[in-house]
XYZ file of C-alpha atoms in Angstrom:
71
model
C 36.825 -203.814 54.362
C 37.547 -206.495 56.929
C 37.349 -210.166 56.030
C 36.437 -212.825 58.566
C 38.747 -215.735 57.790
C 38.155 -217.553 61.084
C 36.333 -220.495 59.482
C 39.226 -221.019 57.055
C 42.073 -221.190 59.551
C 43.067 -222.884 62.778
C 42.236 -220.915 65.937
C 45.918 -220.082 66.502
C 45.957 -218.131 63.219
C 42.667 -216.232 63.500
C 44.374 -212.909 64.298
C 46.884 -213.050 61.406
C 46.894 -210.885 58.299
C 46.402 -212.470 54.899
C 50.122 -212.164 54.127
C 50.982 -213.777 57.463
C 48.572 -216.596 56.633
C 50.116 -217.091 53.200
C 53.518 -217.475 54.863
C 52.160 -219.908 57.478
C 52.433 -223.687 57.157
C 49.552 -225.509 55.482
C 48.422 -226.754 58.916
C 47.260 -223.198 59.611
C 44.294 -224.086 57.385
C 41.322 -225.554 59.235
C 41.413 -229.342 58.967
C 45.113 -229.794 58.199
C 47.644 -231.034 60.751
C 51.433 -230.965 61.175
C 51.433 -234.433 59.544
C 49.995 -232.796 56.418
C 52.844 -230.253 56.611
C 55.334 -233.134 56.515
C 53.651 -234.787 53.546
C 53.321 -231.535 51.606
C 56.951 -230.612 52.357
C 57.944 -233.694 50.352
C 56.364 -231.867 47.379
C 58.251 -228.666 48.290
C 55.073 -227.094 49.688
C 55.999 -225.413 52.961
C 53.529 -222.526 53.139
C 49.930 -221.805 52.246
C 51.324 -219.568 49.485
C 53.253 -222.544 48.066
C 50.085 -224.642 48.179
C 48.028 -221.946 46.438
C 50.635 -221.572 43.699
C 51.384 -225.293 43.313
C 51.021 -225.927 39.587
C 48.804 -228.968 40.078
C 46.438 -227.094 42.405
C 46.229 -224.257 39.877
C 45.432 -226.720 37.088
C 42.794 -228.456 39.228
C 41.172 -225.099 40.043
C 41.089 -224.211 36.348
C 39.406 -227.519 35.502
C 36.861 -227.059 38.293
C 36.064 -223.541 37.050
C 35.606 -224.823 33.502
C 33.352 -227.621 34.729
C 31.160 -225.065 36.502
C 30.611 -223.249 33.196
C 29.999 -226.392 31.169
C 26.381 -226.953 30.113
């Protein structure tokens, strides 16, 4: 199965594998810039993988998922 990730990433990264994307800087994500890379690096986030595994992002995702299931 092939996934089309083009709307998620910057044009320069459209031909990359998922693992290559995870190792890319956050600015590889559509809408983020090298300035965002600098700001995130101050939080020790240097790759998309770091961002995805950042404990605060994980906690925020968990809260959002719980909110979706709340009546």
